[in-house]
mmCIF file of C-alpha atoms and ligand atoms in Angstrom:
data_model
loop_
_atom_site.group_PDB
_atom_site.id
_atom_site.type_symbol
_atom_site.label_atom_id
_atom_site.label_comp_id
_atom_site.label_asym_id
_atom_site.label_seq_id
_atom_site.Cartn_x
_atom_site.Cartn_y
_atom_site.Cartn_z
ATOM 1 C CA MET A 18 -35.428 -78.966 -22.748
ATOM 2 C CA SER A 19 -32.283 -77.600 -21.066
ATOM 3 C CA LEU A 20 -32.021 -73.922 -20.177
ATOM 4 C CA PRO A 21 -30.182 -71.575 -22.586
ATOM 5 C CA GLU A 22 -26.624 -70.442 -21.749
ATOM 6 C CA THR A 23 -27.189 -66.859 -22.743
ATOM 7 C CA VAL A 24 -30.190 -64.570 -22.830
ATOM 8 C CA ARG A 25 -30.631 -61.180 -24.492
ATOM 9 C CA LEU A 26 -32.688 -58.619 -22.642
ATOM 10 C CA VAL A 27 -34.529 -55.963 -24.620
ATOM 11 C CA GLU A 28 -34.855 -52.931 -22.363
ATOM 12 C CA VAL A 29 -38.199 -51.278 -23.071
ATOM 13 C CA GLY A 30 -38.324 -48.932 -20.065
ATOM 14 C CA PRO A 31 -37.736 -45.673 -21.950
ATOM 15 C CA ARG A 32 -40.582 -46.578 -24.358
ATOM 16 C CA ASP A 33 -43.088 -49.032 -22.836
ATOM 17 C CA GLY A 34 -42.177 -47.793 -19.377
ATOM 18 C CA LEU A 35 -42.606 -44.083 -19.957
ATOM 19 C CA GLN A 36 -45.259 -43.955 -22.716
ATOM 20 C CA ASN A 37 -48.101 -44.067 -20.206
ATOM 21 C CA GLU A 38 -46.779 -41.395 -17.841
ATOM 22 C CA ALA A 39 -49.119 -38.429 -17.548
ATOM 23 C CA GLN A 40 -46.532 -36.100 -15.980
ATOM 24 C CA PRO A 41 -44.071 -34.442 -18.352
ATOM 25 C CA ILE A 42 -40.627 -36.048 -18.351
ATOM 26 C CA SER A 43 -37.880 -33.890 -19.796
ATOM 27 C CA VAL A 44 -35.798 -34.957 -22.770
ATOM 28 C CA ALA A 45 -32.739 -34.654 -20.502
ATOM 29 C CA ASP A 46 -34.173 -37.179 -18.037
ATOM 30 C CA LYS A 47 -35.025 -39.598 -20.859
ATOM 31 C CA VAL A 48 -31.545 -39.216 -22.343
ATOM 32 C CA ARG A 49 -29.973 -39.852 -18.949
ATOM 33 C CA LEU A 50 -32.098 -42.992 -18.509
ATOM 34 C CA VAL A 51 -31.007 -44.414 -21.871
ATOM 35 C CA ASP A 52 -27.345 -43.570 -21.186
ATOM 36 C CA ASP A 53 -27.521 -45.107 -17.701
ATOM 37 C CA LEU A 54 -28.958 -48.283 -19.229
ATOM 38 C CA SER A 55 -26.278 -48.614 -21.900
ATOM 39 C CA GLU A 56 -23.606 -48.019 -19.239
ATOM 40 C CA ALA A 57 -25.138 -50.834 -17.190
ATOM 41 C CA GLY A 58 -24.503 -53.170 -20.130
ATOM 42 C CA LEU A 59 -27.895 -53.400 -21.810
ATOM 43 C CA SER A 60 -27.200 -54.166 -25.467
ATOM 44 C CA TYR A 61 -30.667 -53.382 -26.785
ATOM 45 C CA ILE A 62 -32.688 -50.357 -25.719
ATOM 46 C CA GLU A 63 -36.060 -49.279 -27.069
ATOM 47 C CA VAL A 64 -35.660 -45.533 -26.830
ATOM 48 C CA GLY A 65 -39.017 -44.189 -28.014
ATOM 49 C CA SER A 66 -41.858 -44.232 -30.538
ATOM 50 C CA PHE A 67 -42.600 -42.377 -33.751
ATOM 51 C CA VAL A 68 -46.370 -42.482 -33.286
ATOM 52 C CA SER A 69 -49.042 -39.804 -33.324
ATOM 53 C CA PRO A 70 -48.429 -37.352 -30.445
ATOM 54 C CA LYS A 71 -52.220 -37.092 -30.105
ATOM 55 C CA TRP A 72 -52.371 -40.785 -29.280
ATOM 56 C CA VAL A 73 -49.288 -41.041 -27.083
ATOM 57 C CA PRO A 74 -48.153 -37.530 -26.036
ATOM 58 C CA GLN A 75 -45.256 -38.742 -23.869
ATOM 59 C CA MET A 76 -43.371 -40.110 -26.898
ATOM 60 C CA ALA A 77 -43.537 -36.807 -28.802
ATOM 61 C CA GLY A 78 -39.901 -35.924 -28.042
ATOM 62 C CA SER A 79 -38.397 -39.196 -29.304
ATOM 63 C CA ALA A 80 -36.324 -37.542 -32.048
ATOM 64 C CA GLU A 81 -34.742 -35.207 -29.468
ATOM 65 C CA VAL A 82 -33.992 -38.158 -27.222
ATOM 66 C CA PHE A 83 -32.221 -39.933 -30.084
ATOM 67 C CA ALA A 84 -30.241 -36.747 -30.799
ATOM 68 C CA GLY A 85 -29.155 -36.495 -27.151
ATOM 69 C CA ILE A 86 -28.045 -40.024 -26.274
ATOM 70 C CA VAL A 87 -24.511 -41.374 -26.463
ATOM 71 C CA GLN A 88 -24.698 -44.191 -29.009
ATOM 72 C CA ARG A 89 -22.292 -46.802 -27.708
ATOM 73 C CA PRO A 90 -20.870 -49.303 -30.204
ATOM 74 C CA GLY A 91 -22.535 -52.696 -29.986
ATOM 75 C CA VAL A 92 -25.761 -51.302 -28.540
ATOM 76 C CA THR A 93 -28.982 -51.316 -30.568
ATOM 77 C CA TYR A 94 -31.161 -48.237 -30.064
ATOM 78 C CA ALA A 95 -34.630 -48.967 -31.438
ATOM 79 C CA ALA A 96 -37.978 -47.203 -31.830
ATOM 80 C CA LEU A 97 -41.584 -48.139 -32.553
ATOM 81 C CA ALA A 98 -43.064 -47.175 -35.922
ATOM 82 C CA PRO A 99 -46.774 -47.779 -36.599
ATOM 83 C CA ASN A 100 -46.768 -46.696 -40.267
ATOM 84 C CA LEU A 101 -44.507 -45.446 -43.065
ATOM 85 C CA ARG A 102 -44.650 -41.893 -41.711
ATOM 86 C CA GLY A 103 -43.326 -43.114 -38.348
ATOM 87 C CA PHE A 104 -40.653 -45.180 -40.068
ATOM 88 C CA GLU A 105 -39.455 -42.211 -42.117
ATOM 89 C CA ASP A 106 -39.424 -39.943 -39.055
ATOM 90 C CA ALA A 107 -37.436 -42.594 -37.185
ATOM 91 C CA LEU A 108 -34.889 -42.848 -39.977
ATOM 92 C CA ALA A 109 -34.563 -39.072 -40.130
ATOM 93 C CA ALA A 110 -33.796 -39.155 -36.398
ATOM 94 C CA GLY A 111 -30.973 -41.639 -37.023
ATOM 95 C CA VAL A 112 -32.768 -44.762 -35.802
ATOM 96 C CA LYS A 113 -31.131 -47.962 -37.078
ATOM 97 C CA GLU A 114 -33.730 -50.492 -35.959
ATOM 98 C CA VAL A 115 -37.508 -50.212 -35.670
ATOM 99 C CA ALA A 116 -40.350 -52.280 -34.290
ATOM 100 C CA VAL A 117 -43.814 -52.640 -35.784
ATOM 101 C CA PHE A 118 -46.698 -53.690 -33.576
ATOM 102 C CA ALA A 119 -49.787 -55.744 -34.275
ATOM 103 C CA ALA A 120 -52.283 -57.453 -31.978
ATOM 104 C CA ALA A 121 -53.829 -60.881 -31.604
ATOM 105 C CA SER A 122 -57.238 -59.341 -30.847
ATOM 106 C CA GLU A 123 -59.270 -57.175 -33.225
ATOM 107 C CA ALA A 124 -60.620 -54.901 -30.486
ATOM 108 C CA PHE A 125 -57.146 -54.073 -29.180
ATOM 109 C CA SER A 126 -55.867 -53.435 -32.706
ATOM 110 C CA GLN A 127 -58.679 -50.906 -33.228
ATOM 111 C CA ARG A 128 -58.087 -49.127 -29.912
ATOM 112 C CA ASN A 129 -54.311 -49.122 -30.150
ATOM 113 C CA ILE A 130 -53.638 -48.315 -33.795
ATOM 114 C CA ASN A 131 -57.102 -47.529 -35.159
ATOM 115 C CA CYS A 132 -57.276 -50.322 -37.725
ATOM 116 C CA SER A 133 -57.976 -54.040 -38.060
ATOM 117 C CA ILE A 134 -55.257 -56.674 -37.683
ATOM 118 C CA SER A 135 -55.127 -57.295 -41.436
ATOM 119 C CA GLU A 136 -55.029 -53.552 -42.195
ATOM 120 C CA SER A 137 -52.142 -53.189 -39.749
ATOM 121 C CA LEU A 138 -50.205 -55.965 -41.479
ATOM 122 C CA LYS A 139 -50.798 -54.241 -44.836
ATOM 123 C CA ARG A 140 -49.544 -50.978 -43.334
ATOM 124 C CA PHE A 141 -46.322 -52.681 -42.312
ATOM 125 C CA GLU A 142 -45.531 -53.898 -45.829
ATOM 126 C CA PRO A 143 -44.184 -50.583 -47.158
ATOM 127 C CA ILE A 144 -42.173 -50.260 -43.934
ATOM 128 C CA MET A 145 -40.618 -53.673 -44.545
ATOM 129 C CA GLN A 146 -39.872 -52.749 -48.151
ATOM 130 C CA GLU A 147 -38.200 -49.474 -47.195
ATOM 131 C CA ALA A 148 -36.376 -51.129 -44.315
ATOM 132 C CA ARG A 149 -34.933 -53.753 -46.636
ATOM 133 C CA ALA A 150 -33.811 -51.056 -49.057
ATOM 134 C CA GLN A 151 -32.154 -49.070 -46.244
ATOM 135 C CA GLY A 152 -30.657 -52.044 -44.385
ATOM 136 C CA VAL A 153 -32.790 -51.403 -41.278
ATOM 137 C CA ARG A 154 -33.749 -54.393 -39.147
ATOM 138 C CA VAL A 155 -37.372 -54.675 -38.072
ATOM 139 C CA ARG A 156 -38.661 -56.385 -34.962
ATOM 140 C CA GLY A 157 -42.337 -57.311 -34.640
ATOM 141 C CA TYR A 158 -44.689 -57.288 -31.676
ATOM 142 C CA VAL A 159 -47.946 -59.124 -31.146
ATOM 143 C CA SER A 160 -50.023 -57.718 -28.266
ATOM 144 C CA CYS A 161 -52.687 -59.431 -26.173
ATOM 145 C CA VAL A 162 -51.222 -62.897 -26.656
ATOM 146 C CA LEU A 163 -52.559 -64.147 -23.303
ATOM 147 C CA GLY A 164 -55.686 -62.021 -23.007
ATOM 148 C CA CYS A 165 -57.265 -58.800 -24.212
ATOM 149 C CA PRO A 166 -58.630 -55.926 -22.115
ATOM 150 C CA TYR A 167 -61.689 -55.757 -24.421
ATOM 151 C CA GLU A 168 -62.235 -59.321 -25.665
ATOM 152 C CA GLY A 169 -61.031 -61.343 -22.676
ATOM 153 C CA GLN A 170 -59.633 -64.732 -23.564
ATOM 154 C CA VAL A 171 -57.211 -65.019 -26.482
ATOM 155 C CA ARG A 172 -56.212 -68.449 -27.761
ATOM 156 C CA ALA A 173 -52.666 -69.331 -28.833
ATOM 157 C CA GLU A 174 -54.183 -70.297 -32.202
ATOM 158 C CA GLN A 175 -55.172 -66.637 -32.692
ATOM 159 C CA VAL A 176 -51.608 -65.511 -32.028
ATOM 160 C CA THR A 177 -49.898 -67.865 -34.478
ATOM 161 C CA PRO A 178 -51.142 -66.347 -37.774
ATOM 162 C CA VAL A 179 -50.208 -62.815 -36.678
ATOM 163 C CA ALA A 180 -46.745 -63.865 -35.451
ATOM 164 C CA ARG A 181 -46.242 -65.882 -38.616
ATOM 165 C CA ALA A 182 -47.317 -62.982 -40.846
ATOM 166 C CA LEU A 183 -44.803 -60.652 -39.158
ATOM 167 C CA PHE A 184 -42.044 -63.243 -39.445
ATOM 168 C CA ASP A 185 -42.873 -63.998 -43.091
ATOM 169 C CA MET A 186 -42.863 -60.323 -44.029
ATOM 170 C CA GLY A 187 -39.301 -60.024 -42.711
ATOM 171 C CA CYS A 188 -39.356 -59.301 -38.973
ATOM 172 C CA TYR A 189 -36.213 -61.037 -37.704
ATOM 173 C CA GLU A 190 -37.820 -61.525 -34.301
ATOM 174 C CA VAL A 191 -41.391 -61.486 -33.035
ATOM 175 C CA SER A 192 -42.047 -60.524 -29.439
ATOM 176 C CA LEU A 193 -45.199 -61.992 -27.934
ATOM 177 C CA GLY A 194 -46.748 -59.516 -25.493
ATOM 178 C CA ASP A 195 -48.901 -60.299 -22.496
ATOM 179 C CA THR A 196 -50.174 -56.738 -22.555
ATOM 180 C CA ILE A 197 -52.566 -57.123 -19.628
ATOM 181 C CA GLY A 198 -50.203 -59.268 -17.561
ATOM 182 C CA ALA A 199 -52.811 -61.887 -16.706
ATOM 183 C CA GLY A 200 -51.208 -64.966 -18.250
ATOM 184 C CA THR A 201 -49.886 -67.857 -16.181
ATOM 185 C CA ALA A 202 -46.832 -70.091 -16.600
ATOM 186 C CA GLY A 203 -49.077 -72.837 -17.996
ATOM 187 C CA ASP A 204 -50.590 -70.471 -20.575
ATOM 188 C CA THR A 205 -47.108 -69.249 -21.493
ATOM 189 C CA ARG A 206 -45.724 -72.720 -22.125
ATOM 190 C CA ARG A 207 -48.698 -73.600 -24.277
ATOM 191 C CA LEU A 208 -48.392 -70.321 -26.199
ATOM 192 C CA PHE A 209 -44.777 -70.919 -27.185
ATOM 193 C CA GLU A 210 -45.435 -74.568 -27.844
ATOM 194 C CA VAL A 211 -48.217 -73.665 -30.304
ATOM 195 C CA VAL A 212 -46.661 -70.604 -31.969
ATOM 196 C CA SER A 213 -43.274 -72.311 -32.424
ATOM 197 C CA ARG A 214 -44.918 -74.839 -34.744
ATOM 198 C CA GLU A 215 -44.961 -72.026 -37.319
ATOM 199 C CA VAL A 216 -42.330 -69.521 -36.169
ATOM 200 C CA PRO A 217 -38.892 -70.794 -35.057
ATOM 201 C CA ARG A 218 -38.239 -70.469 -31.323
ATOM 202 C CA GLU A 219 -34.990 -68.608 -32.059
ATOM 203 C CA ALA A 220 -37.123 -65.880 -33.643
ATOM 204 C CA LEU A 221 -39.521 -65.511 -30.699
ATOM 205 C CA ALA A 222 -39.264 -63.293 -27.619
ATOM 206 C CA GLY A 223 -41.363 -62.926 -24.463
ATOM 207 C CA HIS A 224 -42.834 -59.595 -23.311
ATOM 208 C CA PHE A 225 -44.547 -59.879 -19.950
ATOM 209 C CA HIS A 226 -46.386 -57.231 -18.001
ATOM 210 C CA ASP A 227 -46.649 -57.953 -14.295
ATOM 211 C CA THR A 228 -50.227 -56.964 -13.473
ATOM 212 C CA TYR A 229 -51.062 -60.283 -11.794
ATOM 213 C CA GLY A 230 -47.543 -60.848 -10.422
ATOM 214 C CA GLN A 231 -46.922 -63.702 -12.867
ATOM 215 C CA ALA A 232 -44.316 -62.134 -15.141
ATOM 216 C CA LEU A 233 -41.193 -63.672 -13.613
ATOM 217 C CA ALA A 234 -42.810 -67.115 -13.543
ATOM 218 C CA ASN A 235 -43.732 -66.579 -17.193
ATOM 219 C CA VAL A 236 -40.121 -65.730 -18.047
ATOM 220 C CA TYR A 237 -39.028 -68.978 -16.411
ATOM 221 C CA ALA A 238 -41.751 -70.920 -18.230
ATOM 222 C CA SER A 239 -40.516 -69.379 -21.509
ATOM 223 C CA LEU A 240 -36.910 -70.390 -20.747
ATOM 224 C CA LEU A 241 -38.164 -73.947 -20.371
ATOM 225 C CA GLU A 242 -39.661 -73.561 -23.847
ATOM 226 C CA GLY A 243 -36.264 -72.528 -25.261
ATOM 227 C CA ILE A 244 -36.985 -68.793 -25.512
ATOM 228 C CA GLN A 245 -33.821 -66.666 -25.180
ATOM 229 C CA VAL A 246 -34.977 -63.083 -25.591
ATOM 230 C CA PHE A 247 -37.080 -61.128 -23.092
ATOM 231 C CA ASP A 248 -38.383 -57.589 -22.989
ATOM 232 C CA SER A 249 -38.268 -55.907 -19.595
ATOM 233 C CA SER A 250 -38.405 -52.455 -18.032
ATOM 234 C CA VAL A 251 -35.925 -51.053 -15.533
ATOM 235 C CA ALA A 252 -37.678 -50.472 -12.185
ATOM 236 C CA GLY A 253 -40.723 -52.244 -13.661
ATOM 237 C CA LEU A 254 -41.795 -48.969 -15.255
ATOM 238 C CA GLY A 255 -44.879 -48.687 -17.307
ATOM 239 C CA GLY A 256 -48.216 -49.780 -18.608
ATOM 240 C CA CYS A 257 -50.014 -49.429 -21.907
ATOM 241 C CA PRO A 258 -52.267 -46.432 -22.597
ATOM 242 C CA TYR A 259 -54.738 -48.783 -24.334
ATOM 243 C CA ALA A 260 -54.822 -51.464 -21.599
ATOM 244 C CA LYS A 261 -56.328 -49.741 -18.571
ATOM 245 C CA GLY A 262 -55.070 -51.006 -15.216
ATOM 246 C CA ALA A 263 -52.213 -52.980 -16.763
ATOM 247 C CA THR A 264 -48.991 -52.384 -14.854
ATOM 248 C CA GLY A 265 -45.433 -52.179 -16.064
ATOM 249 C CA ASN A 266 -43.279 -54.794 -17.671
ATOM 250 C CA VAL A 267 -41.420 -57.311 -15.585
ATOM 251 C CA ALA A 268 -38.533 -55.420 -13.963
ATOM 252 C CA THR A 269 -35.198 -55.845 -15.729
ATOM 253 C CA GLU A 270 -33.416 -56.086 -12.357
ATOM 254 C CA ASP A 271 -35.675 -58.986 -11.307
ATOM 255 C CA VAL A 272 -35.189 -60.881 -14.579
ATOM 256 C CA LEU A 273 -31.437 -60.348 -14.313
ATOM 257 C CA TYR A 274 -31.418 -61.710 -10.750
ATOM 258 C CA LEU A 275 -33.372 -64.764 -11.904
ATOM 259 C CA LEU A 276 -30.970 -65.357 -14.798
ATOM 260 C CA GLN A 277 -27.886 -64.893 -12.618
ATOM 261 C CA GLY A 278 -29.263 -67.509 -10.241
ATOM 262 C CA LEU A 279 -29.585 -69.900 -13.175
ATOM 263 C CA GLY A 280 -26.017 -69.176 -14.329
ATOM 264 C CA ILE A 281 -27.295 -67.583 -17.558
ATOM 265 C CA GLU A 282 -25.071 -64.859 -19.030
ATOM 266 C CA THR A 283 -26.409 -61.440 -20.111
ATOM 267 C CA GLY A 284 -23.465 -59.036 -19.818
ATOM 268 C CA ILE A 285 -25.433 -56.661 -17.563
ATOM 269 C CA ASP A 286 -24.150 -55.157 -14.298
ATOM 270 C CA LEU A 287 -26.890 -55.493 -11.671
ATOM 271 C CA ASP A 288 -25.608 -52.706 -9.400
ATOM 272 C CA ARG A 289 -25.459 -50.166 -12.214
ATOM 273 C CA LEU A 290 -28.866 -51.267 -13.416
ATOM 274 C CA ILE A 291 -30.306 -50.760 -9.932
ATOM 275 C CA ALA A 292 -28.767 -47.287 -9.824
ATOM 276 C CA ALA A 293 -30.420 -46.458 -13.176
ATOM 277 C CA GLY A 294 -33.788 -47.645 -11.857
ATOM 278 C CA GLN A 295 -33.399 -45.683 -8.623
ATOM 279 C CA ARG A 296 -32.652 -42.530 -10.553
ATOM 280 C CA ILE A 297 -35.674 -42.702 -12.871
ATOM 281 C CA SER A 298 -37.948 -43.721 -9.970
ATOM 282 C CA GLY A 299 -36.761 -40.554 -8.197
ATOM 283 C CA VAL A 300 -37.557 -38.456 -11.284
ATOM 284 C CA LEU A 301 -41.069 -39.930 -11.357
ATOM 285 C CA GLY A 302 -41.435 -39.548 -7.585
ATOM 286 C CA ARG A 303 -42.377 -43.190 -7.267
ATOM 287 C CA ALA A 304 -41.251 -46.295 -5.376
ATOM 288 C CA ASN A 305 -39.001 -48.549 -7.434
ATOM 289 C CA GLY A 306 -41.122 -51.325 -9.002
ATOM 290 C CA SER A 307 -38.275 -53.853 -8.910
ATOM 291 C CA ARG A 308 -38.349 -56.169 -5.887
ATOM 292 C CA VAL A 309 -34.627 -56.842 -6.274
ATOM 293 C CA ALA A 310 -33.851 -53.110 -6.319
ATOM 294 C CA ARG A 311 -36.039 -52.530 -3.260
ATOM 295 C CA ALA A 312 -34.319 -55.343 -1.365
ATOM 296 C CA ARG A 313 -30.835 -54.167 -2.323
ATOM 297 C CA THR A 314 -31.428 -50.513 -1.567
ATOM 298 C CA ALA A 315 -33.029 -51.317 1.809
ATOM 299 C CA GLN A 316 -29.844 -53.075 2.974
HETATM 300 P P1 HMG B 406 -54.957 -42.456 -37.055
HETATM 301 O O1 HMG B 406 -55.585 -41.326 -36.335
HETATM 302 O O2 HMG B 406 -55.819 -43.538 -37.585
HETATM 303 O O3 HMG B 406 -53.978 -41.971 -38.231
HETATM 304 O O4 HMG B 406 -53.861 -43.082 -36.088
HETATM 305 P P2 HMG B 406 -54.156 -41.049 -39.444
HETATM 306 O O5 HMG B 406 -53.267 -41.603 -40.511
HETATM 307 O O6 HMG B 406 -55.603 -40.815 -39.740
HETATM 308 O O7 HMG B 406 -53.515 -39.682 -38.897
HETATM 309 C C1 HMG B 406 -54.102 -38.926 -37.862
HETATM 310 C C2 HMG B 406 -53.127 -37.844 -37.426
HETATM 311 O O8 HMG B 406 -51.951 -38.463 -36.878
HETATM 312 C C3 HMG B 406 -52.651 -36.969 -38.562
HETATM 313 O O9 HMG B 406 -52.384 -35.694 -38.000
HETATM 314 C C4 HMG B 406 -51.354 -37.617 -38.956
HETATM 315 O O10 HMG B 406 -50.460 -36.726 -39.570
HETATM 316 C C5 HMG B 406 -50.797 -38.059 -37.621
HETATM 317 P P3 HMG B 406 -53.437 -34.485 -38.106
HETATM 318 O O11 HMG B 406 -53.651 -34.316 -39.572
HETATM 319 O O12 HMG B 406 -54.684 -34.967 -37.387
HETATM 320 O O13 HMG B 406 -52.744 -33.354 -37.408
HETATM 321 N N1 HMG B 406 -49.893 -39.196 -37.710
HETATM 322 C C6 HMG B 406 -48.678 -39.228 -37.138
HETATM 323 N N2 HMG B 406 -48.017 -38.321 -36.401
HETATM 324 C C7 HMG B 406 -46.786 -38.666 -35.964
HETATM 325 N N3 HMG B 406 -46.212 -39.868 -36.216
HETATM 326 C C8 HMG B 406 -46.863 -40.801 -36.950
HETATM 327 C C9 HMG B 406 -48.142 -40.480 -37.438
HETATM 328 N N4 HMG B 406 -49.031 -41.165 -38.174
HETATM 329 C C10 HMG B 406 -50.090 -40.367 -38.337
HETATM 330 N N5 HMG B 406 -46.288 -41.980 -37.191
HETATM 331 C C11 HMG B 406 -51.832 -44.260 -35.665
HETATM 332 C C12 HMG B 406 -53.111 -44.221 -36.473
HETATM 333 C C13 HMG B 406 -51.215 -45.634 -35.851
HETATM 334 C C14 HMG B 406 -50.880 -43.182 -36.175
HETATM 335 C C15 HMG B 406 -52.178 -43.997 -34.160
HETATM 336 O O14 HMG B 406 -53.201 -44.866 -33.793
HETATM 337 C C16 HMG B 406 -51.007 -44.153 -33.266
HETATM 338 O O15 HMG B 406 -50.050 -43.383 -33.325
HETATM 339 N N6 HMG B 406 -51.040 -45.166 -32.372
HETATM 340 C C17 HMG B 406 -49.941 -45.428 -31.480
HETATM 341 C C18 HMG B 406 -50.384 -46.279 -30.364
HETATM 342 C C19 HMG B 406 -49.209 -46.622 -29.459
HETATM 343 O O16 HMG B 406 -48.111 -46.091 -29.565
HETATM 344 N N7 HMG B 406 -49.487 -47.534 -28.504
HETATM 345 C C20 HMG B 406 -48.520 -47.950 -27.558
HETATM 346 C C21 HMG B 406 -47.456 -48.834 -28.121
HETATM 347 S S1 HMG B 406 -47.992 -50.529 -28.367
HETATM 348 C C22 HMG B 406 -47.724 -51.275 -26.830
HETATM 349 O O17 HMG B 406 -47.455 -50.615 -25.860
HETATM 350 C C23 HMG B 406 -47.752 -52.782 -26.745
HETATM 351 C C24 HMG B 406 -46.350 -53.404 -26.649
HETATM 352 O O18 HMG B 406 -45.639 -52.910 -25.523
HETATM 353 C C25 HMG B 406 -46.449 -54.920 -26.541
HETATM 354 C C26 HMG B 406 -47.423 -55.357 -25.450
HETATM 355 O O19 HMG B 406 -47.272 -54.985 -24.282
HETATM 356 O O20 HMG B 406 -48.352 -56.081 -25.831
HETATM 357 C C27 HMG B 406 -45.527 -53.085 -27.918
HETATM 358 MG MG1 MG B 407 -45.857 -53.678 -23.520
#
């Protein structure tokens, strides 16, 4: 299969990147991060989550972040919603696109959203109904597609029914998440090969955490499988509060560098993106997790 000509990057840094941070991050710093990212040319930014603040305290200020950002035309500003309450709160905050999130493993579903996989899918139905009525697009996530922190191995055949259920209930795109970042390029190819028998490739996205240093290879493996949408985090921010030891998403800067080298268009300005990553890394008092950013800023 030939490589795609264009790729869309879904920037999840402000959400997946920051959700696990123990130190308080001000609304102003979050707003600045989102604005820096849209100025760098990102066309899709996951800004926050409308989840229980007891479960994920860092996302508690998401409505204020939405109120503070500059909403540029052509940019999608999205948020996670785990239930109807979260969906309604998101709408009240002016969110135009939401994401629901399920898992391929029962244990992770319980730890992450306190219910079984099938209960979670039932919980999403009223969201889908309301979303249709309000003209809100819904993206779906499946976590633990290449392994679970509690159950270990996860087979592609376990992922397919969950991805298919999300697609069938109206998610326009389903992002397959390697939450623990342990999957390899071989696993990734097989995953998309199997899942795409029931969900069209055009409706699938890849979401790779970089715990084992395989994320960029997995992005390339996905491109070879015809996947054209990837989730990534500026400066490689992040981790999941319910996947201990898992590191951040693949760095947006590193994916962009890979894509540029392949002549694949994204519309993103690498220098501005690096500046955005440097700024938030400074706020967090941490080394930039993007290898490309580290190389460029060392010059
Ligand atoms: P629960 O405790 O079972 O819910 O949590 P509940 O309905 O019994 O409610 C408990 C309390 O939460 C109540 O408050 C509710 O009002 C409140 P209390 O009466 O105790 O004061 N509540 C809410 N508050 C704010 N917003 C809401 C909301 N819903 C209930 N929407 C629940 C169930 C799903 C709410 C909880 O488990 C939760 O919020 N989980 C979120 C977990 C999360 O955000 N995880 C990280 C994102 S997923 C991820 O990172 C993976 C991904 O990146 C892909 C990958 O890498 O694989 C997407
Ligand atoms: Mg994630």
